[in-house]
Tab-separated table of C-alpha atoms in Angstrom:
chain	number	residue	atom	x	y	z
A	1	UNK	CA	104.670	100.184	97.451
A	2	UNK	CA	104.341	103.612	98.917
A	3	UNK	CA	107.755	105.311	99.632
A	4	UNK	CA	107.012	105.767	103.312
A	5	UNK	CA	106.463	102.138	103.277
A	6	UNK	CA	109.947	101.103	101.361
A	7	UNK	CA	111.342	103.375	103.282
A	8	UNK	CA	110.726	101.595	106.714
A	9	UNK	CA	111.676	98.043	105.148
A	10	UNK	CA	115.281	99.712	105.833
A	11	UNK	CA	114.801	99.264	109.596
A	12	UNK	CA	114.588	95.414	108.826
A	13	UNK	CA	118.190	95.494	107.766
A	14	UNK	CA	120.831	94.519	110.163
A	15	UNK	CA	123.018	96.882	111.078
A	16	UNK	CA	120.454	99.986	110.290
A	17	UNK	CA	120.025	102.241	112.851
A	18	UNK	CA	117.322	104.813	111.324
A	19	UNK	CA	117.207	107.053	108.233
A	20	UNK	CA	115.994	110.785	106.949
A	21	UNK	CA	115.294	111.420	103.600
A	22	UNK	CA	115.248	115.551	102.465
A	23	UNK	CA	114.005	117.233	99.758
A	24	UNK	CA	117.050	117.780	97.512
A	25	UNK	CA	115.516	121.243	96.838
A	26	UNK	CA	114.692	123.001	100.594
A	27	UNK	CA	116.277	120.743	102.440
A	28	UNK	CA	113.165	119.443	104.254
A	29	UNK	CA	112.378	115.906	106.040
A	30	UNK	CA	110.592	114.292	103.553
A	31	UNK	CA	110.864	110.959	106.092
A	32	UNK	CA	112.395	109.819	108.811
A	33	UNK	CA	112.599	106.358	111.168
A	34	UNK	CA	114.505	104.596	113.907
A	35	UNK	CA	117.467	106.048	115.616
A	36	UNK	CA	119.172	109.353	113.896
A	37	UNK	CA	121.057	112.732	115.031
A	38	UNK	CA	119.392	115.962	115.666
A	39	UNK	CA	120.712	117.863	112.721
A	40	UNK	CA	120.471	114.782	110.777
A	41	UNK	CA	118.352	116.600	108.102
A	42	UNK	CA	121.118	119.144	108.006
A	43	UNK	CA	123.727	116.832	107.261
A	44	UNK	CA	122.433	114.667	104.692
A	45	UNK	CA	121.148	117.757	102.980
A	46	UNK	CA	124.648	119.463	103.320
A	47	UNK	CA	126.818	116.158	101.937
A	48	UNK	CA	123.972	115.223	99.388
A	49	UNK	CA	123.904	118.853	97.881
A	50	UNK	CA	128.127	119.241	97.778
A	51	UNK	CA	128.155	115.435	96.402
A	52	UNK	CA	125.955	116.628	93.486
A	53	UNK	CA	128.638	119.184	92.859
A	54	UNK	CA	132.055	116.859	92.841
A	55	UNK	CA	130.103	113.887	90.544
A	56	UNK	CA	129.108	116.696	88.330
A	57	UNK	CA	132.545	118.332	88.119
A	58	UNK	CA	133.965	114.449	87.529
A	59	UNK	CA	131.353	113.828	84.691
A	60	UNK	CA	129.817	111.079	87.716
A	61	UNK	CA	126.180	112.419	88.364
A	62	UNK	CA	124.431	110.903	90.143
A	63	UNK	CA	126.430	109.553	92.572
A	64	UNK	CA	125.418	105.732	94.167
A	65	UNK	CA	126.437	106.448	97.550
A	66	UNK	CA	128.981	108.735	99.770
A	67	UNK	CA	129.932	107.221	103.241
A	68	UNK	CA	130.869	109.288	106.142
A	69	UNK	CA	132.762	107.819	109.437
A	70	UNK	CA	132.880	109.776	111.970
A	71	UNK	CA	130.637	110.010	115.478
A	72	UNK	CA	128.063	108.715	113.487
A	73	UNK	CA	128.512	106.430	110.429
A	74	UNK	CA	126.200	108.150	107.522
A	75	UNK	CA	125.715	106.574	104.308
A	76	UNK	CA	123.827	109.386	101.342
A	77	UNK	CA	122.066	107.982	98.479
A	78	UNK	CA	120.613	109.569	95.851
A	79	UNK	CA	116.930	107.915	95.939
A	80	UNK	CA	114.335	109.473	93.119
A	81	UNK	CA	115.761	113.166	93.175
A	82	UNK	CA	116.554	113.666	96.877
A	83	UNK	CA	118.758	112.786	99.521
A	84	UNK	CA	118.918	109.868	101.386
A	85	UNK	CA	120.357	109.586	104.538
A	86	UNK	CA	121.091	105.525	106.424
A	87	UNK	CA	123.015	105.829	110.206
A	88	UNK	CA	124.707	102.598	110.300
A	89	UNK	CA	126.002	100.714	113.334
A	90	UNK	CA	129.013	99.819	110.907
A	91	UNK	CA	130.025	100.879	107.406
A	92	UNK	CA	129.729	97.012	105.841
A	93	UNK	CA	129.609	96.596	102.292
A	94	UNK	CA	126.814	93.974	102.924
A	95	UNK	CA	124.696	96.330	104.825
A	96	UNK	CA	124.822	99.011	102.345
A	97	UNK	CA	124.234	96.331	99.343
A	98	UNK	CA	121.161	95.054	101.480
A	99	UNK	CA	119.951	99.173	101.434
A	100	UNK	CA	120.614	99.025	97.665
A	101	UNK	CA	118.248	96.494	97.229
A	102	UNK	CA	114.997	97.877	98.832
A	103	UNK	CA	115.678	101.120	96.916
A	104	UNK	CA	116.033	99.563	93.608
A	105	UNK	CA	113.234	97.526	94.305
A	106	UNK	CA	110.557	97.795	91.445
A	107	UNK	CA	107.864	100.813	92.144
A	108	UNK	CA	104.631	99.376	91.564
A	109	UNK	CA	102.483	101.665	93.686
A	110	UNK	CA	101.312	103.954	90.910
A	111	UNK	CA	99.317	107.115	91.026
A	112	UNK	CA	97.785	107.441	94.963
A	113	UNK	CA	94.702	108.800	93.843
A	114	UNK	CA	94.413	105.683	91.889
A	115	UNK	CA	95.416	103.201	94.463
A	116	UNK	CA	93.059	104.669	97.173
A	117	UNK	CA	90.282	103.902	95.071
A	118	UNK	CA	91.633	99.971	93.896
A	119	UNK	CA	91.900	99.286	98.041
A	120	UNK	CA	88.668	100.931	98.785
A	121	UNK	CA	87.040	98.318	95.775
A	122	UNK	CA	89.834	95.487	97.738
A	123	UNK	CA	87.916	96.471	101.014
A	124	UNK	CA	84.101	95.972	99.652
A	125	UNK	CA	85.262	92.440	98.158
A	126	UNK	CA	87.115	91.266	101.755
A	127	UNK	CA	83.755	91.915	103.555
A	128	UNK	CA	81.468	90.285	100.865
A	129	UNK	CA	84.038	87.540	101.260
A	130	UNK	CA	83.703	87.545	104.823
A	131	UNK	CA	79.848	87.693	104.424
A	132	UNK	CA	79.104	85.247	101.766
A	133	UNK	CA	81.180	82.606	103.856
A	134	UNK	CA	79.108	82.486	106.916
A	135	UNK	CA	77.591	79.311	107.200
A	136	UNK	CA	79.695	78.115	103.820
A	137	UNK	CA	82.538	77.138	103.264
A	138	UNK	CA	85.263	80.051	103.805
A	139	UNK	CA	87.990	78.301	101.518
A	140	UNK	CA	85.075	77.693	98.590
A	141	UNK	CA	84.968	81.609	98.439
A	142	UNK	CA	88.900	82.171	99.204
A	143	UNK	CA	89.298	79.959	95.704
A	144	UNK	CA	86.261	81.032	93.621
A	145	UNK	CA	87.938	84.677	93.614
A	146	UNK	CA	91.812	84.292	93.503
A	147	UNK	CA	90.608	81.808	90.386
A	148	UNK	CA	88.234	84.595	88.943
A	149	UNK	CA	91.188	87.216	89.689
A	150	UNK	CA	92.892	85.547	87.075
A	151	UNK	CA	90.215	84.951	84.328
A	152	UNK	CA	88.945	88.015	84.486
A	153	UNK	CA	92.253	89.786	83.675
A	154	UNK	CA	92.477	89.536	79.893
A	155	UNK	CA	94.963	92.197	79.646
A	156	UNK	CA	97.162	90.768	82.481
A	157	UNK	CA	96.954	94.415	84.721
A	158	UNK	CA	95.833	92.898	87.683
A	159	UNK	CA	96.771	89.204	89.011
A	160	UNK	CA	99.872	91.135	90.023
A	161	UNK	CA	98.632	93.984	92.181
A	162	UNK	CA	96.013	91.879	93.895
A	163	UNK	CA	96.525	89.089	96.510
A	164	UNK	CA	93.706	86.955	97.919
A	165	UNK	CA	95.179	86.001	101.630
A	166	UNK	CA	92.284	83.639	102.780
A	167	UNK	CA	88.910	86.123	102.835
A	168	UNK	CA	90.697	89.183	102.102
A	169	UNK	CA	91.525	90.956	99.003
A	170	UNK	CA	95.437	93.273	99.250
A	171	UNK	CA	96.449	95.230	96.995
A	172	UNK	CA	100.241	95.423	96.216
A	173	UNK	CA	99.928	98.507	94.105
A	174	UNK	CA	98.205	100.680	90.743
A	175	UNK	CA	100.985	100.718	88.736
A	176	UNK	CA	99.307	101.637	85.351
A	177	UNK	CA	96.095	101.403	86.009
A	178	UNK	CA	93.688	104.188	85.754
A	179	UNK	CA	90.235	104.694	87.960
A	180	UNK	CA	88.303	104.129	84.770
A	181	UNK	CA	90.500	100.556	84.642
A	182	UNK	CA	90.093	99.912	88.533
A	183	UNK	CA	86.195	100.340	88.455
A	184	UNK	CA	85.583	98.464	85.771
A	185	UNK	CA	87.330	95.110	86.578
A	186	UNK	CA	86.571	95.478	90.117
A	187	UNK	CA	83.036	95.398	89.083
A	188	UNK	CA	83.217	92.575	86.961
A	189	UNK	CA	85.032	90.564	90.162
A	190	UNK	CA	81.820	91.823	92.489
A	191	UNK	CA	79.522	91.006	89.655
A	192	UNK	CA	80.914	87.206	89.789
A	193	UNK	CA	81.214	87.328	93.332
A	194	UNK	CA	77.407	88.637	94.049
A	195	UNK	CA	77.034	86.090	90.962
A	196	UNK	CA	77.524	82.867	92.949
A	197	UNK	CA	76.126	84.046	96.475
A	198	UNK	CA	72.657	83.882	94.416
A	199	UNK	CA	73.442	80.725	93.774
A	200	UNK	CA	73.899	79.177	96.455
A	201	UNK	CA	72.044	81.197	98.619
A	202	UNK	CA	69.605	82.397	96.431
A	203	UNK	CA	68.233	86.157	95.242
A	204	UNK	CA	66.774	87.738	98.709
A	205	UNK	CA	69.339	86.117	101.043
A	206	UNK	CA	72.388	87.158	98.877
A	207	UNK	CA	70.794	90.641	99.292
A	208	UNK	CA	70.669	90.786	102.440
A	209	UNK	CA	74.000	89.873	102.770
A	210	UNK	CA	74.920	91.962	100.288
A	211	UNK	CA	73.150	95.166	102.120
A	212	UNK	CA	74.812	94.150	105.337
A	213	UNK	CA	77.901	94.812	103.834
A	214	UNK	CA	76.935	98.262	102.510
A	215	UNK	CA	76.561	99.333	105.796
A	216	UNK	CA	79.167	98.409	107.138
A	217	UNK	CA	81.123	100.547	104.546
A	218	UNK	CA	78.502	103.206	105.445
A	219	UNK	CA	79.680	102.947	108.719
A	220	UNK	CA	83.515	103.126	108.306
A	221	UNK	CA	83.283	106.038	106.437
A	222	UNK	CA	81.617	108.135	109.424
């Protein structure tokens, strides 16, 4: 999951009225949602950056938290080297375990680079999907590939990042995968998937299908 992304799960949480998140270094919004105080940034960079200095001095670095009650109720986390900032409606202990959770929450997104090309791949294989079960059967092809998704994964890298939700392929994340490992079992999914389309529809009609889907692609990328 991409940090923006965890980030805004904290909205879900009861009792969470918005959060910033600052560079520890400049003291720059990294991130921001819902409901939070002009200086906000200020603050949390302020309390985050003196907090650093007490845990040290008291052998307690890093810190889990530091709540502050005053006009506004602030909570500061340290969350992967910066400052995180959570205006609550209430200082509850089950609020603030519930904003523990999503931040300790296993990373799985990887490197970006990496994952932009694994959901581009996802993306071709959703509209062959989508293709291929025109005049078929659209569960057939929804079970054909979450099966092959899993036989095709010798070294067990990718039944967890990928989910098959009807006739389209998600991707969860690239955590340890490389482009060289995303292209080459993503082609050995299409070459199964182009694989059975010739089979049941034979050669030049799982072509044309095929082609129809190339420009669409074609035509998202204008």
């Amino acid at each position: 999951m991409e940090q923006g992304e965890r980030l805004k799960k904290l909205l879900q949480i009861e009792g969470v009225v918005g959060f910033a998140y600052i560079n520890s270094e400049d003291g720059n919004l990294i991130h921001s949602g819902g409901i939070t105080p002009g200086n906000i940034d200020e603050i949390v960079a302020f309390i985050g950056s003196a907090s650093d200095i007490i845990a040290r001095s008291f052998n307690n670095y890093p810190y889990r938290e530091v709540r502050i009650e005053g006009k506004d109720k602030i909570v500061i986390f340290r969350f992967q080297e910066n400052y995180l900032g959570c205006i609550l409606e209430e200082l509850k202990d089950k609020t603030i375990d519930d904003i523990k959770a999503i931040l300790e929450e296993e990373d799985i997104a990887g490197d970006p680079a990496v994952l932009r090309v694994f959901r581009g791949k996802a993306r071709q294989i959703s509209l062959l999907l989508e293709e291929f079960s025109k005049g078929s059967d659209p569960e057939k092809w929804s079970g054909l590939v979450s099966r092959a998704v899993l036989a095709l994964d010798r070294e067990n890298k990718f039944s967890e990042l990928l989910v098959v939700d009807g006739l389209k392929m998600n991707v969860k994340g690239a955590k340890g995968l490389t482009k060289e490992d995303v292209n080459k079992y993503m082609k050995l999914l299409l070459d199964f998937i182009v694989k059975e389309a010739i089979k049941e529809f034979g050669s030049d009609e799982a072509k044309r299908r095929v082609h129809t889907v190339i420009e669409k692609l074609s035509g998202e990328k204008k």
